[in-house]
Structures are given as structure tokens and as C-alpha cells.
Amino acid sequence: MKVFVGYAKEDKHVANEVVAFLETLGLDVWFDKKSLVAGDNWDDERLAAQQSADLIVHLCSEQILSRPGVVNREIRETLRLADDKPFGSTFVIFIRIGGVRLPAQFMRYHYIDFDDDWQQAIALAVGKKAGQIQQSPTAPIAFKRDNVRVTDGISRHQIEEKEETYELSIEYLEFSSPDRFWRLVSSHVEAKVLDQYYSFKADVPAVEGLDKEFFRPWEFQITTEEFFRSEEFVSIRYFVYMETGGAHGNHWTLTSNFFSGAFGSVHIRDFLQNDDERAKRVLAYCLKIVEAGLDDSPEWLINPEDLEDVWRALENFNFDSRGLTFNFSPYVILPYVYGDHEAHMPWSVASSYIGDKYLDHWHHSRL
């Protein structure tokens, strides 16, 4: 099995450990420090290795998220290649270093924390991939499966279904506390996920009349994560992926936010007190951040004077101890080719826009 390993230069020591372990598993590992020789065209060799790999491993630390560089180009290429792989197959593994928060679009794929028992986790993933490679093609087997895993007071629900016309995988959280507030959070999360589930199922084509020679089953996936949780302050992020046979799959980020039992579920209109001018200024701030990370001047899809567009663009936000993070999925502010974008607004800036009752409650509760 061929494995490609990508990393930032600051994480070379971790990369050496990972590569050494992969080699003990008998794998053919492409690692630039060992695989390149003088005179090689680096970009060509790297691209060829990625495209021929059975499995790609990327080390993800603060370095790859805080600055541009070749490693980011590698990851974009990996995500492009992953789009063409069979649904549910193991192709890319992200190894998270230092607890860095991964971008929303990474949630579709398996990740491992380097601080945990990473060797065992990698070995399991490699074994799963080996089994997928050895399997001979068989006719698709229909199944429906609901699983629940309970750890640390949190239930993780997983729904998996496979039929002739579609395959889906859904994961979401439920908090075990019987307290009314946590029942609100859990029911909200489940309702949001199942609404997406049933919307997808309603659009799946019927078997009758399909051209089975060219039809490829639709794919659907939802993954859920805690963006932030401290006492009764909770911010949830959902990543949704759907492939319906077009030129590329579509994906988007959704969020839910709960500002303790004092306010329950909160929306961006609540935070900004339904003030249109505040919303326009917040969006302008976010667009400047996004534009600063682009190589050229973008052609925005959004009209900053269209209030409906403005509020819709800001609705999927998260919060944590640092401030607000606005999630912009493809087609919200930019064409699909630009991908996803996040814009962070620290509390020091956000305090100019957020209603006093929310800020006072946040600061009082954090003292």
C-alpha cells in the first residue's frame, strides 16, 4: 500500500515519528526527506505521489492554518482527490497536533489526535484501508443501521443507510443530563440533523426509470462537533456533504449556539439586536479578512446592500473564549472554486456590535 505524508516544516520531528511507524507496518511511504533526490522537480514528484497514493496522511498544526504555503496546496489537492473516491472509503487521515481546531471541511474525514494513542489509531485505519483494497467488487448490499455510543456523558448517534440509489452516514451528539437546558440543546441538535436527513431522502430519485448504466448512487454525510463548551455556553458546528452526480459534490456548514439557561438558543439577529447597520458592518469586517487570505481580488457573490443576503451570510457563526467565528460555505459569498472560508472576530471587536445584555452575561459568567 502506498502512503503519502504531508506536513509543515515546523512539524518535521512529528513527521519523522509518523513515517517511522508507518514503515514498521510494511507500507511504501512517500516522505519528501527520504523520497526526493537532487534534481527532482519537487512539485511534479509531490503531485505524482499524491495521485498514486492509496492513503494520504496530513499532519495538521497551527502552522498550516495560520499561514499560506506548499502544505496548504497539498491539502487542497488531497481534498480534490478525495471527492472522487468511493463514499465511506478511507483515503485521507488528518493527524491533529496540539489540539488545533480543524477547518469545517476536514470534518468529513477521519482525524487522529497526536497526543492520544495515535499509533493504534493509525494501525486501525491502515487495516481498514487494506481490507477495502482487497475486497472484490460486489453488488451493493442494502442496509440500515442506527448505533449509539456513550462516553463521558455524551451519546453519539450514528445513522448509516445504503440502498440502490443512495448511501448516507450521519453522526450527531446528545447530552445525557436530564436538566431542561441540556434537553433543549440535545433536541435542537437532533432536530437540525434529522431535518437535513429527511430533506435529502425526499429528493432521492426512485429506482424506476433510472439509467443504471450511468447513474451513480447519491451520497450524503453529516458530522457534528462541539466547537466550544464551558458550563452552559455551547457552540455546535455541523458539516454537511452531498453528492448527486454533478461535476462536484456540494458541502456546507451549519451551526447552533446556546448562551446558557439565561438565553437558551441564540441567533446572530439576537446578538446584533436585529440591527441592519450592525450586520452590514460585521459582514464588511468579515469580507476584509477573507479577501486578505486570497491570492487575487475576488468577485463576490453577495450584495452587501441586500439585507436578506447579509443576514443569511452571517447566520452560521460559532463562539468560543476568543470571540466569534463566521463560517462561509461555498456559494454564500464566493463561487465554489474558492472553497470554504472562516472569519474570526475577537471579543474586543465584537463587543462594538453585540448587545450589552449578551456581553454582560458572558463576561459576568466568565469571571
PDB file of N, CA and C in Angstrom, residues 75-114:
ATOM      1  N   ILE A  75      -2.865  19.945   0.717  1.00  0.00           N
ATOM      2  CA  ILE A  75      -4.147  19.561   1.322  1.00  0.00           C
ATOM      3  C   ILE A  75      -5.293  19.843   0.363  1.00  0.00           C
ATOM      4  N   ARG A  76      -5.260  20.956  -0.338  1.00  0.00           N
ATOM      5  CA  ARG A  76      -6.323  21.244  -1.312  1.00  0.00           C
ATOM      6  C   ARG A  76      -6.365  20.163  -2.391  1.00  0.00           C
ATOM      7  N   GLU A  77      -5.196  19.696  -2.828  1.00  0.00           N
ATOM      8  CA  GLU A  77      -5.138  18.630  -3.829  1.00  0.00           C
ATOM      9  C   GLU A  77      -5.689  17.325  -3.251  1.00  0.00           C
ATOM     10  N   THR A  78      -5.372  17.039  -2.000  1.00  0.00           N
ATOM     11  CA  THR A  78      -5.897  15.836  -1.355  1.00  0.00           C
ATOM     12  C   THR A  78      -7.417  15.868  -1.287  1.00  0.00           C
ATOM     13  N   LEU A  79      -7.982  16.999  -0.896  1.00  0.00           N
ATOM     14  CA  LEU A  79      -9.436  17.115  -0.812  1.00  0.00           C
ATOM     15  C   LEU A  79     -10.079  16.954  -2.189  1.00  0.00           C
ATOM     16  N   ARG A  80      -9.394  17.440  -3.216  1.00  0.00           N
ATOM     17  CA  ARG A  80      -9.918  17.271  -4.574  1.00  0.00           C
ATOM     18  C   ARG A  80      -9.906  15.794  -4.957  1.00  0.00           C
ATOM     19  N   LEU A  81      -8.812  15.103  -4.662  1.00  0.00           N
ATOM     20  CA  LEU A  81      -8.724  13.679  -4.969  1.00  0.00           C
ATOM     21  C   LEU A  81      -9.754  12.874  -4.176  1.00  0.00           C
ATOM     22  N   ALA A  82      -9.977  13.270  -2.936  1.00  0.00           N
ATOM     23  CA  ALA A  82     -10.914  12.531  -2.082  1.00  0.00           C
ATOM     24  C   ALA A  82     -12.334  12.582  -2.620  1.00  0.00           C
ATOM     25  N   ASP A  83     -12.676  13.658  -3.318  1.00  0.00           N
ATOM     26  CA  ASP A  83     -14.023  13.781  -3.876  1.00  0.00           C
ATOM     27  C   ASP A  83     -14.342  12.667  -4.870  1.00  0.00           C
ATOM     28  N   ASP A  84     -13.301  12.093  -5.483  1.00  0.00           N
ATOM     29  CA  ASP A  84     -13.517  11.058  -6.498  1.00  0.00           C
ATOM     30  C   ASP A  84     -13.463   9.641  -5.927  1.00  0.00           C
ATOM     31  N   LYS A  85     -13.248   9.517  -4.622  1.00  0.00           N
ATOM     32  CA  LYS A  85     -13.151   8.193  -4.016  1.00  0.00           C
ATOM     33  C   LYS A  85     -14.541   7.673  -3.617  1.00  0.00           C
ATOM     34  N   PRO A  86     -14.697   6.357  -3.547  1.00  0.00           N
ATOM     35  CA  PRO A  86     -15.994   5.801  -3.148  1.00  0.00           C
ATOM     36  C   PRO A  86     -16.425   6.309  -1.781  1.00  0.00           C
ATOM     37  N   PHE A  87     -17.720   6.527  -1.625  1.00  0.00           N
ATOM     38  CA  PHE A  87     -18.270   7.012  -0.374  1.00  0.00           C
ATOM     39  C   PHE A  87     -17.948   6.024   0.747  1.00  0.00           C
ATOM     40  N   GLY A  88     -17.461   6.543   1.855  1.00  0.00           N
ATOM     41  CA  GLY A  88     -17.166   5.695   3.008  1.00  0.00           C
ATOM     42  C   GLY A  88     -15.786   5.071   2.993  1.00  0.00           C
ATOM     43  N   SER A  89     -15.040   5.243   1.910  1.00  0.00           N
ATOM     44  CA  SER A  89     -13.708   4.637   1.850  1.00  0.00           C
ATOM     45  C   SER A  89     -12.715   5.485   2.647  1.00  0.00           C
ATOM     46  N   THR A  90     -11.692   4.821   3.174  1.00  0.00           N
ATOM     47  CA  THR A  90     -10.636   5.519   3.901  1.00  0.00           C
ATOM     48  C   THR A  90      -9.578   5.976   2.909  1.00  0.00           C
ATOM     49  N   PHE A  91      -9.396   7.271   2.795  1.00  0.00           N
ATOM     50  CA  PHE A  91      -8.400   7.785   1.853  1.00  0.00           C
ATOM     51  C   PHE A  91      -7.489   8.822   2.497  1.00  0.00           C
ATOM     52  N   VAL A  92      -8.026   9.674   3.351  1.00  0.00           N
ATOM     53  CA  VAL A  92      -7.211  10.711   3.979  1.00  0.00           C
ATOM     54  C   VAL A  92      -7.387  10.661   5.493  1.00  0.00           C
ATOM     55  N   ILE A  93      -6.273  10.782   6.208  1.00  0.00           N
ATOM     56  CA  ILE A  93      -6.266  10.837   7.664  1.00  0.00           C
ATOM     57  C   ILE A  93      -5.548  12.120   8.078  1.00  0.00           C
ATOM     58  N   PHE A  94      -6.212  12.927   8.882  1.00  0.00           N
ATOM     59  CA  PHE A  94      -5.582  14.114   9.441  1.00  0.00           C
ATOM     60  C   PHE A  94      -5.123  13.801  10.857  1.00  0.00           C
ATOM     61  N   ILE A  95      -3.862  14.100  11.144  1.00  0.00           N
ATOM     62  CA  ILE A  95      -3.330  13.937  12.499  1.00  0.00           C
ATOM     63  C   ILE A  95      -3.222  15.319  13.115  1.00  0.00           C
ATOM     64  N   ARG A  96      -4.022  15.544  14.138  1.00  0.00           N
ATOM     65  CA  ARG A  96      -4.097  16.867  14.762  1.00  0.00           C
ATOM     66  C   ARG A  96      -3.021  17.006  15.829  1.00  0.00           C
ATOM     67  N   ILE A  97      -2.256  18.080  15.741  1.00  0.00           N
ATOM     68  CA  ILE A  97      -1.154  18.321  16.671  1.00  0.00           C
ATOM     69  C   ILE A  97      -1.501  19.519  17.554  1.00  0.00           C
ATOM     70  N   GLY A  98      -1.394  19.325  18.861  1.00  0.00           N
ATOM     71  CA  GLY A  98      -1.609  20.445  19.771  1.00  0.00           C
ATOM     72  C   GLY A  98      -3.053  20.870  19.938  1.00  0.00           C
ATOM     73  N   GLY A  99      -3.996  20.011  19.580  1.00  0.00           N
ATOM     74  CA  GLY A  99      -5.400  20.346  19.785  1.00  0.00           C
ATOM     75  C   GLY A  99      -5.926  21.452  18.909  1.00  0.00           C
ATOM     76  N   VAL A 100      -5.233  21.745  17.804  1.00  0.00           N
ATOM     77  CA  VAL A 100      -5.682  22.811  16.910  1.00  0.00           C
ATOM     78  C   VAL A 100      -7.076  22.492  16.369  1.00  0.00           C
ATOM     79  N   ARG A 101      -7.921  23.520  16.224  1.00  0.00           N
ATOM     80  CA  ARG A 101      -9.262  23.307  15.682  1.00  0.00           C
ATOM     81  C   ARG A 101      -9.167  23.191  14.161  1.00  0.00           C
ATOM     82  N   LEU A 102      -9.644  22.087  13.628  1.00  0.00           N
ATOM     83  CA  LEU A 102      -9.565  21.847  12.192  1.00  0.00           C
ATOM     84  C   LEU A 102     -10.675  22.589  11.465  1.00  0.00           C
ATOM     85  N   PRO A 103     -10.429  23.010  10.218  1.00  0.00           N
ATOM     86  CA  PRO A 103     -11.476  23.659   9.429  1.00  0.00           C
ATOM     87  C   PRO A 103     -12.674  22.748   9.246  1.00  0.00           C
ATOM     88  N   ALA A 104     -13.837  23.351   9.003  1.00  0.00           N
ATOM     89  CA  ALA A 104     -15.084  22.588   8.922  1.00  0.00           C
ATOM     90  C   ALA A 104     -15.025  21.505   7.856  1.00  0.00           C
ATOM     91  N   GLN A 105     -14.409  21.818   6.697  1.00  0.00           N
ATOM     92  CA  GLN A 105     -14.420  20.838   5.603  1.00  0.00           C
ATOM     93  C   GLN A 105     -13.599  19.596   5.925  1.00  0.00           C
ATOM     94  N   PHE A 106     -12.724  19.650   6.953  1.00  0.00           N
ATOM     95  CA  PHE A 106     -11.966  18.471   7.364  1.00  0.00           C
ATOM     96  C   PHE A 106     -12.847  17.486   8.133  1.00  0.00           C
ATOM     97  N   MET A 107     -13.992  17.945   8.631  1.00  0.00           N
ATOM     98  CA  MET A 107     -14.855  17.104   9.461  1.00  0.00           C
ATOM     99  C   MET A 107     -15.397  15.906   8.700  1.00  0.00           C
ATOM    100  N   ARG A 108     -15.347  15.961   7.400  1.00  0.00           N
ATOM    101  CA  ARG A 108     -15.837  14.844   6.600  1.00  0.00           C
ATOM    102  C   ARG A 108     -14.928  13.619   6.721  1.00  0.00           C
ATOM    103  N   TYR A 109     -13.692  13.832   7.166  1.00  0.00           N
ATOM    104  CA  TYR A 109     -12.692  12.778   7.130  1.00  0.00           C
ATOM    105  C   TYR A 109     -12.232  12.392   8.535  1.00  0.00           C
ATOM    106  N   HIS A 110     -11.563  11.245   8.594  1.00  0.00           N
ATOM    107  CA  HIS A 110     -11.067  10.715   9.860  1.00  0.00           C
ATOM    108  C   HIS A 110      -9.893  11.563  10.348  1.00  0.00           C
ATOM    109  N   TYR A 111      -9.874  11.885  11.660  1.00  0.00           N
ATOM    110  CA  TYR A 111      -8.693  12.543  12.209  1.00  0.00           C
ATOM    111  C   TYR A 111      -8.278  11.873  13.507  1.00  0.00           C
ATOM    112  N   ILE A 112      -6.993  12.030  13.814  1.00  0.00           N
ATOM    113  CA  ILE A 112      -6.385  11.405  14.992  1.00  0.00           C
ATOM    114  C   ILE A 112      -5.678  12.497  15.781  1.00  0.00           C
ATOM    115  N   ASP A 113      -5.779  12.441  17.093  1.00  0.00           N
ATOM    116  CA  ASP A 113      -5.034  13.376  17.942  1.00  0.00           C
ATOM    117  C   ASP A 113      -3.659  12.780  18.238  1.00  0.00           C
ATOM    118  N   PHE A 114      -2.605  13.540  17.931  1.00  0.00           N
ATOM    119  CA  PHE A 114      -1.248  13.047  18.163  1.00  0.00           C
ATOM    120  C   PHE A 114      -0.978  12.848  19.647  1.00  0.00           C
TER     121      PHE A 114
END
